[in-house]
Amino acid sequence: MSNWAGVTTLEIDTPALCLDADALEHNIERMAAFFQQRPAALRPHCKTHKCPTIAWMQLRAGAIGITCAKLGEAEVMAQAGIRDILIANQIVGPKIPRLIGLAAYSDVMVAVDDIANAQDLSAAACAAGATLRVLMEVDAGMDRCGVPPGEPSLALARQLVALPGLRFEGIMGYEGHAVMIPDPAERRAATEKAMGILVGVRDLLQDAGLPVGIVSAGGTGTYDVTGAYPGVTEVQAGSYATMDARYDTVGVGFERALTVVARVISAPREDMVVIDAGLKTMTTEFGLPTLVHPEGWALQSLSEEHGKLRREGGKPLRPGDVVTLVPSHGCTAINLHDAYVVTRDDRVIGEWPIAARGCVR
Ligand SMILES: Cc1ncc(COP(=O)(O)O)c(C=O)c1O
């Protein structure tokens, strides 16, 4: 790790993944304020930032716990002293002993949507003398993981409640098909429909006498609708802390904290220059990153180590000039980096390890 504290953004060695501390803090406070006066609570998803420092900032601001996508991410967060962790995914196969181990030093909770998997978890928990918290995942319309609503949900929940070594805490259902809908009214309608399905499952279970303490859902594009929906108890929004270009276009009102700072390394033509940031620095599954500085230039393409910029009326650029881009998808771009270069007022204040990057298992 380099020691850049105090240098200006223009002096940072590149390419670098930068985080604006003011914008990050603003985003964390803004989301926390939304939940302050509501029955629902915030359980931010750490799959975007992957950084225990930021997770602790969210917890200090009022979050009740955190969400992770992977067991490896949850282990990193637990090792950083965080206890209440939801792994919003199914854990199967050789990972199960690790999960039971994690339950010995955290209050980890895991998603289940299959009885055979739940029986495996139950057997492993019983063998270790442990109790594992589980949420039944319901397909609220996204068509990814989750048991279908209605009778299949009730049937699985009845079996989960009876399994030794497991504590049935409630249900979750991520409305990922709604979070990116650009039109706010359409997004609201799709979100309300999904939450209607999820809370409908809660009602079904409760009417059958099953305890449903937790109803967990929500992302950055839908937190305001999901977080206000009667019956939802917690929201898993994640991208809001750092933001990215994709969420900028949805207009969710959070500030841009995450950027990539790069440098021109070659200026072969007046209308085209090459920067030192390519696909090893940024990802493209949601489109090219957005060039935000300097004006009058646009990112044309990325290859492994290079990015090509096209001139669109801007001042000529020379090798050594610094440019700034916003990743299109924060989650996967952040996953490429060891640390954030954290800045305030354009000066570096430190480097924060992205300790849970690359935790694909
Ligand atoms: C299960 C689950 N919950 C919550 C989120 C957070 O979504 P966002 O990044 O839109 O805040 C995700 C994102 O993929 C997710 O998969």
PDB file of C-alpha atoms in Angstrom, residues 6 129 237 306 349:
ATOM      1  CA  GLY A   6      -2.108  14.676   1.936  1.00  0.00           C
ATOM      2  CA  GLY A 129     -24.312 -28.110  18.817  1.00  0.00           C
ATOM      3  CA  ALA A 237     -29.977  -1.438  -0.069  1.00  0.00           C
ATOM      4  CA  HIS A 306      -6.009   0.735 -22.037  1.00  0.00           C
ATOM      5  CA  ILE A 349      -6.947  11.299   3.618  1.00  0.00           C
TER       6      ILE A 349
END
